[in-house]
XYZ file of C-alpha atoms in Angstrom:
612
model
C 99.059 50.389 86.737
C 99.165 52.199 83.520
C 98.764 49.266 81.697
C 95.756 48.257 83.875
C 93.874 51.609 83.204
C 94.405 50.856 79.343
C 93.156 47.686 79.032
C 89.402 48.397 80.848
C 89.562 51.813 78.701
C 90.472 50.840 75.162
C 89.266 54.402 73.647
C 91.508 56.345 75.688
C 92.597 59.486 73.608
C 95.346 60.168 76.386
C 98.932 58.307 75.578
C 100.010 56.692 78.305
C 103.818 56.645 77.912
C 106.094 59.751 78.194
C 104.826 60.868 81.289
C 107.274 62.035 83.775
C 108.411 60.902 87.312
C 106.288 57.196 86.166
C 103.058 59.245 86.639
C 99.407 58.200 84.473
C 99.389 62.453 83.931
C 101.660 64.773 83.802
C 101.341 68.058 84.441
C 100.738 69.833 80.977
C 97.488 67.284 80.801
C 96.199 68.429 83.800
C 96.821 71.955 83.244
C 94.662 71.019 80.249
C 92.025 69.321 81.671
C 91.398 71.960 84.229
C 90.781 74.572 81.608
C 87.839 72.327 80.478
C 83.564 72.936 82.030
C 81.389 71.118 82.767
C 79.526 68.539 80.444
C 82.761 69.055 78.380
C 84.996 68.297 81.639
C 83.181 65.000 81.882
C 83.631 64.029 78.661
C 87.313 63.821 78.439
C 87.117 62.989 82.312
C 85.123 59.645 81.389
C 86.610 59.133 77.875
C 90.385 60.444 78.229
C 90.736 59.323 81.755
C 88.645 56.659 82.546
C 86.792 58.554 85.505
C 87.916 60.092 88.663
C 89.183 56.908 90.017
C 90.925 56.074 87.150
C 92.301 59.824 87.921
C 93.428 58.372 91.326
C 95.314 55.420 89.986
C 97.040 57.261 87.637
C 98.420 59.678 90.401
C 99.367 56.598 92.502
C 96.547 58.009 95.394
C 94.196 56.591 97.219
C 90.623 58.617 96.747
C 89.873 57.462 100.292
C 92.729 58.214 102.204
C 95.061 60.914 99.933
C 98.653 60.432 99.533
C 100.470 58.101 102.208
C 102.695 60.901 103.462
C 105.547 59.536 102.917
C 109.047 61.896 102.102
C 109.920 60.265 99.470
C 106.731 60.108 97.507
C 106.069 63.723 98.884
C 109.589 65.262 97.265
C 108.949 63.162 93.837
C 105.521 64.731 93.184
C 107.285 68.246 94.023
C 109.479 67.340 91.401
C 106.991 66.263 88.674
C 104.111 68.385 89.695
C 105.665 71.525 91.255
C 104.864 72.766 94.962
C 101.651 74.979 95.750
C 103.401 78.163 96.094
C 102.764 80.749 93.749
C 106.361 82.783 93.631
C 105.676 86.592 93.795
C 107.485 88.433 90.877
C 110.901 89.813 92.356
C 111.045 94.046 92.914
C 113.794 95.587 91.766
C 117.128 95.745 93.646
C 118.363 98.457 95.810
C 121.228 99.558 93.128
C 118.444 99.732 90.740
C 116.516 102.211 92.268
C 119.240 103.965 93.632
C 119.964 104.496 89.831
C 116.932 105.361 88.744
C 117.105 108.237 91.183
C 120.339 109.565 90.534
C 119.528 110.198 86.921
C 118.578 113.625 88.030
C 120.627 115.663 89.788
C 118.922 117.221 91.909
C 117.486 113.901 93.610
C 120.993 113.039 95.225
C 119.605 114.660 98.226
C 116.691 112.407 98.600
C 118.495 108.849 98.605
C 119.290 109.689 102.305
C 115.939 109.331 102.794
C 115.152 106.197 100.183
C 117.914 104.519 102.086
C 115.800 104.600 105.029
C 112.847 104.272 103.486
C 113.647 100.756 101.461
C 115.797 99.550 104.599
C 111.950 99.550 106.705
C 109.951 98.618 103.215
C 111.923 95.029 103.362
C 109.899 94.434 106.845
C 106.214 92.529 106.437
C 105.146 92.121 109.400
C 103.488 87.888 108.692
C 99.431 88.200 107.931
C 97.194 86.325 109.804
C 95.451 84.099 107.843
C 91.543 83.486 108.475
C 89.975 80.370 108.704
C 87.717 79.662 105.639
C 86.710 77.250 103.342
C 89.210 78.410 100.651
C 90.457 76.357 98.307
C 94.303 76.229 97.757
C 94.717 74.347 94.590
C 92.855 72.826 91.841
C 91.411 69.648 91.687
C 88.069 67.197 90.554
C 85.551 66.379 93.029
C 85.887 63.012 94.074
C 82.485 62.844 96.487
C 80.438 65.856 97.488
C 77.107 66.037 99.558
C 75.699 69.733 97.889
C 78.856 71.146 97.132
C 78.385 74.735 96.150
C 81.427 77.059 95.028
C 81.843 80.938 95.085
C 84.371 81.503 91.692
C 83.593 85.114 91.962
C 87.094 85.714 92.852
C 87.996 84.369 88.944
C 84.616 84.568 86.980
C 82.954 87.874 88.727
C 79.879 86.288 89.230
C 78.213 86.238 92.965
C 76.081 83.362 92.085
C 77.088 80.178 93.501
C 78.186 77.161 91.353
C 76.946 73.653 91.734
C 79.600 71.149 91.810
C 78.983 67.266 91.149
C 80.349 64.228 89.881
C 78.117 64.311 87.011
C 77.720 67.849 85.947
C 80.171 69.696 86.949
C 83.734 67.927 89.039
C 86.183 70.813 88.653
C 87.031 72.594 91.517
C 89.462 75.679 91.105
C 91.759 77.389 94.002
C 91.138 80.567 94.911
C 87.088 79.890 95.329
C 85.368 79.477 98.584
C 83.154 76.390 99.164
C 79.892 78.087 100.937
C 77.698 75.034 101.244
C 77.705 71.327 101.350
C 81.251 69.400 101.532
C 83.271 66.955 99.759
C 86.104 65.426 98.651
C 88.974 66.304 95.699
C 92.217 64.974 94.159
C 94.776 67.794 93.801
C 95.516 68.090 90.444
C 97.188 71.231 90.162
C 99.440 73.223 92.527
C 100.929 76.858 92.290
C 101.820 78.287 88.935
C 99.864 75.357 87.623
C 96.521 75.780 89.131
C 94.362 78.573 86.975
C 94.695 81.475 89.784
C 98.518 80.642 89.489
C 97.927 81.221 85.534
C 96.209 83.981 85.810
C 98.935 85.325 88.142
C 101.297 84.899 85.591
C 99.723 86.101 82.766
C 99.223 89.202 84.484
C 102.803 89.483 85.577
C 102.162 89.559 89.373
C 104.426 86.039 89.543
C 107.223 84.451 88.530
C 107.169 81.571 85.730
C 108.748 78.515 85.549
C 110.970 79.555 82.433
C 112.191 82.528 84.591
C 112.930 80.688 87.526
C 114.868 77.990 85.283
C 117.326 80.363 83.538
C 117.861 82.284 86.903
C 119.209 78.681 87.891
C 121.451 79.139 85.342
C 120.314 76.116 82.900
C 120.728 77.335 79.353
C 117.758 76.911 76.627
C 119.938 74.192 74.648
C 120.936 72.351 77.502
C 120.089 68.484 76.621
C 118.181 68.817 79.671
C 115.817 71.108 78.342
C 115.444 70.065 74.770
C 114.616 66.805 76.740
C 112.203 67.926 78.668
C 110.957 69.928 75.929
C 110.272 66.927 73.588
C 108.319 65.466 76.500
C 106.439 68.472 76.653
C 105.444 68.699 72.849
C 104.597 65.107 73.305
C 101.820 65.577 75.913
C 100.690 68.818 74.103
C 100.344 66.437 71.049
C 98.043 64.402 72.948
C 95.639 66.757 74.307
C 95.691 68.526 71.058
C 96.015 66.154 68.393
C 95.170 68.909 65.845
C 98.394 70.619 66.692
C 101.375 69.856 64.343
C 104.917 68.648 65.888
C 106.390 72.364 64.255
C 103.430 74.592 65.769
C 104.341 73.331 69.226
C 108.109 74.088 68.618
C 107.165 77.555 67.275
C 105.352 78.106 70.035
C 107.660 77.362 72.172
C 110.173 78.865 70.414
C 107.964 81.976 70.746
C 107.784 81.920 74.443
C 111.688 81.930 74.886
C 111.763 85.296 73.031
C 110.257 87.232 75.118
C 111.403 89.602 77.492
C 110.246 91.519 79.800
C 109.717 95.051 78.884
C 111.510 98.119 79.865
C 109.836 100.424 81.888
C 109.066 103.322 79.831
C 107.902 106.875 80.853
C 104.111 108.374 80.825
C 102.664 110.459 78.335
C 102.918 113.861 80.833
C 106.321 112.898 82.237
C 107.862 112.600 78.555
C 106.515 115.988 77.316
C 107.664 117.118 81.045
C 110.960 115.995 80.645
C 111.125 117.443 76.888
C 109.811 120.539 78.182
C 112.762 120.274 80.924
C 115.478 120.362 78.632
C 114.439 123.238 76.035
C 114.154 125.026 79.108
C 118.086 123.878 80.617
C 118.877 124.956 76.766
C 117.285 128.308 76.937
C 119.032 129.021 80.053
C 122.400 127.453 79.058
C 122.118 130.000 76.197
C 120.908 132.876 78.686
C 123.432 132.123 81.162
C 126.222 132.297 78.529
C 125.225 135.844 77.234
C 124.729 137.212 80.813
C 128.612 136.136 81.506
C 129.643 137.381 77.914
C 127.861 140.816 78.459
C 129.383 141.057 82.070
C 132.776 140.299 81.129
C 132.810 142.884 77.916
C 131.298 145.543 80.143
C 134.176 144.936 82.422
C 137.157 144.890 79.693
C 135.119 147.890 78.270
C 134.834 149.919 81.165
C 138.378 149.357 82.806
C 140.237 149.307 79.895
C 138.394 151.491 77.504
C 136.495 154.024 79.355
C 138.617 154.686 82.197
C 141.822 154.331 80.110
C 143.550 151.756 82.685
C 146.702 149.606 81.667
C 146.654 146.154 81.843
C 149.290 145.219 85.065
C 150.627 141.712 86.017
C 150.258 142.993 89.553
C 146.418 143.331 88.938
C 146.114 140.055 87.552
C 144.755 137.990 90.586
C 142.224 140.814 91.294
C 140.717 140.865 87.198
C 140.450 136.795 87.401
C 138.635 137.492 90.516
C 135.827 139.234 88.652
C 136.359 136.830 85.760
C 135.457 134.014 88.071
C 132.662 136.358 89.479
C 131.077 136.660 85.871
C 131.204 133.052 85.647
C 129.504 131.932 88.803
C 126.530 134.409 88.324
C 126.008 133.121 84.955
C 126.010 129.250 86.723
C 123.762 130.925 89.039
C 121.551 131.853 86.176
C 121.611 128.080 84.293
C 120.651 126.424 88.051
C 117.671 128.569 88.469
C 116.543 128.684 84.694
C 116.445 124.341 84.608
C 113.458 123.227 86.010
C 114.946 119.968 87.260
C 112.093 119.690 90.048
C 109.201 119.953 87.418
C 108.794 116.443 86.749
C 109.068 115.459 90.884
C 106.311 118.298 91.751
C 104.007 116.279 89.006
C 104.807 113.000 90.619
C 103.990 114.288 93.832
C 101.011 116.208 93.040
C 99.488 112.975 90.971
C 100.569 110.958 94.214
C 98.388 113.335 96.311
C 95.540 113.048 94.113
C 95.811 109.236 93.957
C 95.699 108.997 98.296
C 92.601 111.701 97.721
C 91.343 108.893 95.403
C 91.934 106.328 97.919
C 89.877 108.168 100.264
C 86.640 107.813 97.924
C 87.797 104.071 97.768
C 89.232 104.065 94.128
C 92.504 102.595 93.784
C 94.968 103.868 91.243
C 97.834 101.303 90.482
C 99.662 103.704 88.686
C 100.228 107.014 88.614
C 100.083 107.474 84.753
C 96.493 106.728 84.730
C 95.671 109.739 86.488
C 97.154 111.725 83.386
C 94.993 110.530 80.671
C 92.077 110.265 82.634
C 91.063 113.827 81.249
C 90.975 112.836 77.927
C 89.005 109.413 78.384
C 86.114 109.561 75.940
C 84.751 105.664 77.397
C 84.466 104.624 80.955
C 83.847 100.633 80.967
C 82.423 99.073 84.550
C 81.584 96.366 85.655
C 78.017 96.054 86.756
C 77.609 93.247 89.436
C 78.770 94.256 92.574
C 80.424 97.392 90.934
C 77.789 99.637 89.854
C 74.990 97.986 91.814
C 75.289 96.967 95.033
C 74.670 93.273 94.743
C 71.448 93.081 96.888
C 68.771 92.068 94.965
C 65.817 93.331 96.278
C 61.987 93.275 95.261
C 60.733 96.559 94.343
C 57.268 96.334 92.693
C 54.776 93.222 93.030
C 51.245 92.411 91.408
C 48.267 90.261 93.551
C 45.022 90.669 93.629
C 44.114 92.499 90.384
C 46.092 95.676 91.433
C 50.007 96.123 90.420
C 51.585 98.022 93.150
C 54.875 99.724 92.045
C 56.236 100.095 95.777
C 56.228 97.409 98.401
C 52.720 97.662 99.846
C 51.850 97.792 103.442
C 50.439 94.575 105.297
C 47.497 95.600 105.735
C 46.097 96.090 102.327
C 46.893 92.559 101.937
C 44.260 89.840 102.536
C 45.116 87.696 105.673
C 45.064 84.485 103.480
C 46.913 85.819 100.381
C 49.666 86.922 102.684
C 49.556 83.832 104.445
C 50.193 81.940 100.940
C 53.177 84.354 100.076
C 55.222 84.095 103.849
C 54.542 80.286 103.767
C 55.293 79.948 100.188
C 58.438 81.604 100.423
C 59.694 80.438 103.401
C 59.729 76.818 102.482
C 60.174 77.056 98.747
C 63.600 78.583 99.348
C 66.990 76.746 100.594
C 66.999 77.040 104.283
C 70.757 78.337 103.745
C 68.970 81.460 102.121
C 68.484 83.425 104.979
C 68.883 86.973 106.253
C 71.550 88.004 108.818
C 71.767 91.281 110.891
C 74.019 93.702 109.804
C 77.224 93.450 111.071
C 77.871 97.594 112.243
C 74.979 99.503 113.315
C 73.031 101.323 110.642
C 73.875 98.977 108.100
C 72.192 97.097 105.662
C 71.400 93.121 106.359
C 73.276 90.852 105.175
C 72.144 88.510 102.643
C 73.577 84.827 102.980
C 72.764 82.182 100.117
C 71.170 82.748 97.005
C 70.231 86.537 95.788
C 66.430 85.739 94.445
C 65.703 83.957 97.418
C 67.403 86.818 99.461
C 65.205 89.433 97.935
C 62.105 87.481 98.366
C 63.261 86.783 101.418
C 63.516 90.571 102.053
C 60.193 90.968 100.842
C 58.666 89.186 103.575
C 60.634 90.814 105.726
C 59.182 94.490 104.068
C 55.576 92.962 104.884
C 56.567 93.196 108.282
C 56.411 89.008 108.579
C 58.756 86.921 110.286
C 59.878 83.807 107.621
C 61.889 82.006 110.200
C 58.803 81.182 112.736
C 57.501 79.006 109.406
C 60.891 77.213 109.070
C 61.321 76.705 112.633
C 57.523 75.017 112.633
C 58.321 73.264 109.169
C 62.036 71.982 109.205
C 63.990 70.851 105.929
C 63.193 67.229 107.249
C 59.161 67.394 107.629
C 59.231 69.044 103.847
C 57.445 66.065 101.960
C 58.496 66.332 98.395
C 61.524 69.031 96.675
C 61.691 69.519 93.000
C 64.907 71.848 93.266
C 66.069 74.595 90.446
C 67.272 73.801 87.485
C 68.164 75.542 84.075
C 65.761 73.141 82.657
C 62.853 73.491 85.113
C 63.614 77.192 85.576
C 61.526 76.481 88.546
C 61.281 75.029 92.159
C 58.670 73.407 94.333
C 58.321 72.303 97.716
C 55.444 69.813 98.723
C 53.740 69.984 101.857
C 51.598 67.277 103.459
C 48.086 69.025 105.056
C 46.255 68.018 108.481
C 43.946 66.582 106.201
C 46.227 63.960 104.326
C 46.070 66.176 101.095
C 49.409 67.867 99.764
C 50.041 71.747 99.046
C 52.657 72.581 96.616
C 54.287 75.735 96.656
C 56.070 76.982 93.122
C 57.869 79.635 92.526
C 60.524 80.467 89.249
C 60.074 82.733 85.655
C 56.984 84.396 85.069
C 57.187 83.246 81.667
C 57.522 79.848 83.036
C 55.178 79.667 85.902
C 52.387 81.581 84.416
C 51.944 79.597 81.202
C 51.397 76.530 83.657
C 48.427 78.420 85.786
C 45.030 78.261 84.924
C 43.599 80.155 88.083
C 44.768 83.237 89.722
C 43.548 84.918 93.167
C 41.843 87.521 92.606
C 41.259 90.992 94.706
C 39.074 88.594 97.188
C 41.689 86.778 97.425
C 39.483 83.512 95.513
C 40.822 81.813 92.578
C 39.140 82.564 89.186
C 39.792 81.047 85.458
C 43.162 82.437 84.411
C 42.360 82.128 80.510
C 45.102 82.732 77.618
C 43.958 86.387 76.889
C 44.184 86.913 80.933
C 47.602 85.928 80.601
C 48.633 87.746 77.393
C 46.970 91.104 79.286
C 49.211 90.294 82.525
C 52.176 89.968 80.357
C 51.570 93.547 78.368
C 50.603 95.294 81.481
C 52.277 94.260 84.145
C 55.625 92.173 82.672
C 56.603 94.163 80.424
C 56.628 97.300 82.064
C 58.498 95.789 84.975
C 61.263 93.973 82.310
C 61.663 97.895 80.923
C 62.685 99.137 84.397
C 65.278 96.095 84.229
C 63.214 94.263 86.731
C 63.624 90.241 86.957
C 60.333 88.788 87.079
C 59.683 86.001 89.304
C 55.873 83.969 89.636
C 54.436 82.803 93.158
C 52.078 80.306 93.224
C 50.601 77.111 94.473
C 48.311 73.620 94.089
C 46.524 71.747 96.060
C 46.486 68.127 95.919
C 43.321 66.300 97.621
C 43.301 63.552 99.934
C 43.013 59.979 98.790
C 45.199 58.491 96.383
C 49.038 60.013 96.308
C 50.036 61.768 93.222
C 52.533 60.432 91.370
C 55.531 62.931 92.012
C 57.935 61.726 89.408
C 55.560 62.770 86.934
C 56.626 66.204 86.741
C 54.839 67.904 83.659
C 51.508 66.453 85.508
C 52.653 67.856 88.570
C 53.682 71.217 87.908
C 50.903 72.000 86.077
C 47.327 73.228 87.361
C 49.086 75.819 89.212
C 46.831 79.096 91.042
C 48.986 82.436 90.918
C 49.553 83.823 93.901
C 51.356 87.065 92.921
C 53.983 88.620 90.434
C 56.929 90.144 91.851
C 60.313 92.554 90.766
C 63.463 92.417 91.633
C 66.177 94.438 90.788
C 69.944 94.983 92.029
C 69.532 99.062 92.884
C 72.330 100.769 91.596
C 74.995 102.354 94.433
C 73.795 105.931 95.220
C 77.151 107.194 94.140
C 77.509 106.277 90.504
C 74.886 109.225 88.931
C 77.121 111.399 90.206
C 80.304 111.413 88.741
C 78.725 111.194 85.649
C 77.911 115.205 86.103
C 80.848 115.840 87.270
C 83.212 114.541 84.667
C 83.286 117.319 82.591
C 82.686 118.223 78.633
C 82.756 116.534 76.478
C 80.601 113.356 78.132
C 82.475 110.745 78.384
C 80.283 107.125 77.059
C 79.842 104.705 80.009
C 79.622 101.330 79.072
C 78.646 98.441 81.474
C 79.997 95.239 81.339
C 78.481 91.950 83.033
């Protein structure tokens, strides 16, 4: 099969020997060729690989029907390619933390009540898992029918990713698939897949190296060194420029290290420091205070009051001597402070559940230390400091630029008409907006954010946008030239009473407006939209919306007369002639709740920086 693959692909840059369990790919090539995007994913895809199918064939499965399911094959591929099952870093042992609390003293008393505490903490009571279109391992789209991909969970962007055979094949576990459906050849599983990476990397699982020398296999077994030659091998062949020794370095590299040891805060060092000048000052203290008691003893007795030393009397002066000794022990207990660093644990513990209230997780405790000293506060902005609802704020029709949402009825009948229409059926009917889902909430906003927020707007203009899609369905909608990033622009086609066509556009001002050469005016009647017109929209009424970090978006339309049909694939023809409907703003308003903190942080002012 191998073979086969090579001879219809000559220029393949992929050796096809040296791959384990007598697979086309082994697992450090995929790992590789999942970190690739896009048009550079179909590149090596078509020129490394041969295609998807070739994919297939080289992973001895059938893009129809998967893998044949049977044990055999199923416990091989486990072998080669690992199982999907990300292992979850391993806590410390009992005896561990039983030591790590009997390094004070005083904390004896409390593992009575850690006992306890672990014995219940080893209970998980099992999570029920939801059903969703989440994807558990990575993979290239074999067929999809408008496949489009949340990665927000790994990228932080809401916006929804377009997969296809063409553009874009790599799918990635972790994401949720929110429209269309289609079909994928696992490529990675587990530590493999890039969430499992990621996982790792961050130290939240367990790697394969770990999990190899827990099994007791040695770094120089032949095994290894083996395997490990196998390893450089493929590495050599996904990355040519890579010498033989930079591969051994590196792996060489990875061996060495360890994890580190867990080392104390900032506060709870200096604490701890404090702690024992303190246990010195009273050792010291408690020393005099038994020296001074037992010379004022000898002194009085013997000295003052003249008495004789008697072996009778002995048990009754060792007595006091003893005395003396446990009052200065009493003195040494109370002068070490070995609480001080527990009553700063637990007071940073309180603050953290106050934190937790406010819905601000603290991972660690230490961060709550140097949090009074931060001088930079970096944030992400998307979802974090806004609230991820973008929503249209100012808009611009008929000569005036209003900068709230106007009411309905200083609209024209026929320019609002245009704008409900316009939007309703220039949008993807998956762009829609739900009730919210507890009372006194905000709606929900399903699909894509611009078409949410104008969406929203219609809704603001006290119009219903779902009585036009339920009178013009997807189906009836005559021609679609759908977004792009090199149309930056999308229009829907409608076919009149009349036998004429209207076209509905909407995308970048910048875009839209240079194609317009009318615009409605206050009477809602097109006029000549000249170049100067333009140039005086875009210094009035762009610009000061792109200063108030507004994104600008065009409405507007064409109609097409009856007679003799347009030629649609002609697109620079098509989208062109254009009448502006309106101007509109949209922004992502910032959460109520971040201005304030930054008032109440303190002096000096910390620098907030934003990062998207």
């Amino acid at each position: 099969m191998t073979n086969n693959v090579a001879d219809h692909h000559p220029g393949n840059s992929v050796a096809e020997g040296n791959h384990e369990g007598d697979f086309g790919c082994s697992v450090m090539e995929l790992r590789n060729l999942m970190e690739l995007r896009s048009a550079e994913a179909v590149a090596r895809l078509n020129d490394s690989y041969g295609g998807v199918q070739n994919v297939c064939k080289r992973l001895k499965t059938s893009p129809v029907e998967g893998l044949s399911g049977n044990p055999t094959d199923l416990e091989k591929r486990r072998q080669v390619f690992g199982q999907n099952f990300i292992p979850p870093k391993k806590a410390k042992t009992f005896l561990q933390l039983v030591w790590e609390a009997l390094q004070d003293v005083t904390l004896i008393i409390l593992e009575i009540a850690a006992i306890i505490s672990l014995g219940l903490s080893f209970y998980h009571p099992p999570g029920g898992d939801n059903e969703r279109d989440l994807l558990p391992s990575d993979g290239i789209l074999i067929q999809g029918n408008d496949l489009k991909i949340d990665e927000s969970s790994l990228t932080g962007e809401s916006d929804q990713v377009k997969k296809s055979l063409e553009k874009d094949p790599m799918l990635l576990s972790g994401t949720h698939v929110m429209e269309g459906s289609g079909r994928m050849v696992v490529t990675a599983v587990g530590i493999n897949s890039q969430t499992g990476i990621i996982f790792t990397l961050l130290g939240a699982g367990e790697g394969d190296e770990e999990k190899k020398v827990k099994k007791g296999k040695k770094p120089g077994a032949p095994e290894n060194r083996n395997k490990a030659k196998t390893q450089d091998g493929v590495a050599l062949e996904i990355q040519p420029l890579k010498s033989q020794e930079g591969v051994e370095n590196e792996e060489k590299e990875k061996k060495k290290v360890k994890v580190p040891k867990k080392e104390k805060s900032v506060l709870q060092g200096k604490l701890t420091r404090l702690a024992v000048q303190i246990g010195k000052a009273g050792l010291i203290m408690s020393a005099i205070t038994v020296i001074i008691l037992v010379l004022y003893f000898v002194i009085d007795t013997f000295g003052v009051q003249g008495r004789p030393w008697r072996a009778e009397c002995t048990p009754i002066y060792i007595q006091y001597f003893v005395k003396f000794f446990i009052i200065g022990v009493t003195v040494l207990v109370v002068a070490v402070p070995e609480g001080l660093p527990l009553a700063v644990t637990i007071s940073l513990a309180y603050s953290v559940k106050k934190m937790m209230k406010d819905n601000n997780l603290v991972r660690h405790l230490d961060a709550c230390e140097t949090m009074g000293n931060a001088t930079a506060i970096c944030s992400d902005k998307t979802g974090t400091l806004t609230m991820n609802r973008m929503t249209v704020v100012q808009a611009y029709m008929g000569d005036t630029h209003y900068r709230q949402i106007p009411d309905p009825e200083a609209i024209l009948p026929k320019v609002l008409d245009l704008i409900v229409t316009g939007v309703a059926v220039n949008s993807a009917y998956t762009s829609k907006i739900l009730p919210p889902e507890k009372e006194g909430g905000l709606p929900r906003q399903v699909g894509n954010k611009t078409e949410c927020a104008l969406l929203g707007f219609v809704l603001d203009l006290k119009q219903d946008y779902q009585a036009v899609r339920n009178e013009v369905p997807e189906e009836k909608l005559y021609k679609v030239y759908t977004f792009n990033s090199v149309r930056k622009s999308m229009s829907t086609v409608l076919k009149n009473m009349n036998s004429g066509f209207r076209m509905y556009s909407k995308g970048a001002s910048e875009i839209i407006l240079r194609k317009c050469t009318r615009i409605l005016d206050k009477n809602g009647d097109p006029r000549v939209f000249k170049l100067k017109d333009r140039d005086e929209m875009v210094k009035k009424v762009i610009e000061p919306m792109a200063c108030h970090g507004l994104r600008t978006i065009c409405l507007a339309f064409r109609d097409f007369p009856a007679g003799a049909e347009p030629d649609w694939d002609s697109e620079n023809e098509i989208l062109s002639d254009l009448t502006c409907i309106a101007v509109v703003g949209i922004e992502d308003p910032v959460r109520p709740e971040v201005l304030k903190p930054q008032h109440s942080c303190g002096c000096p002012m910390p620098t907030f920086l934003s990062h998207t």
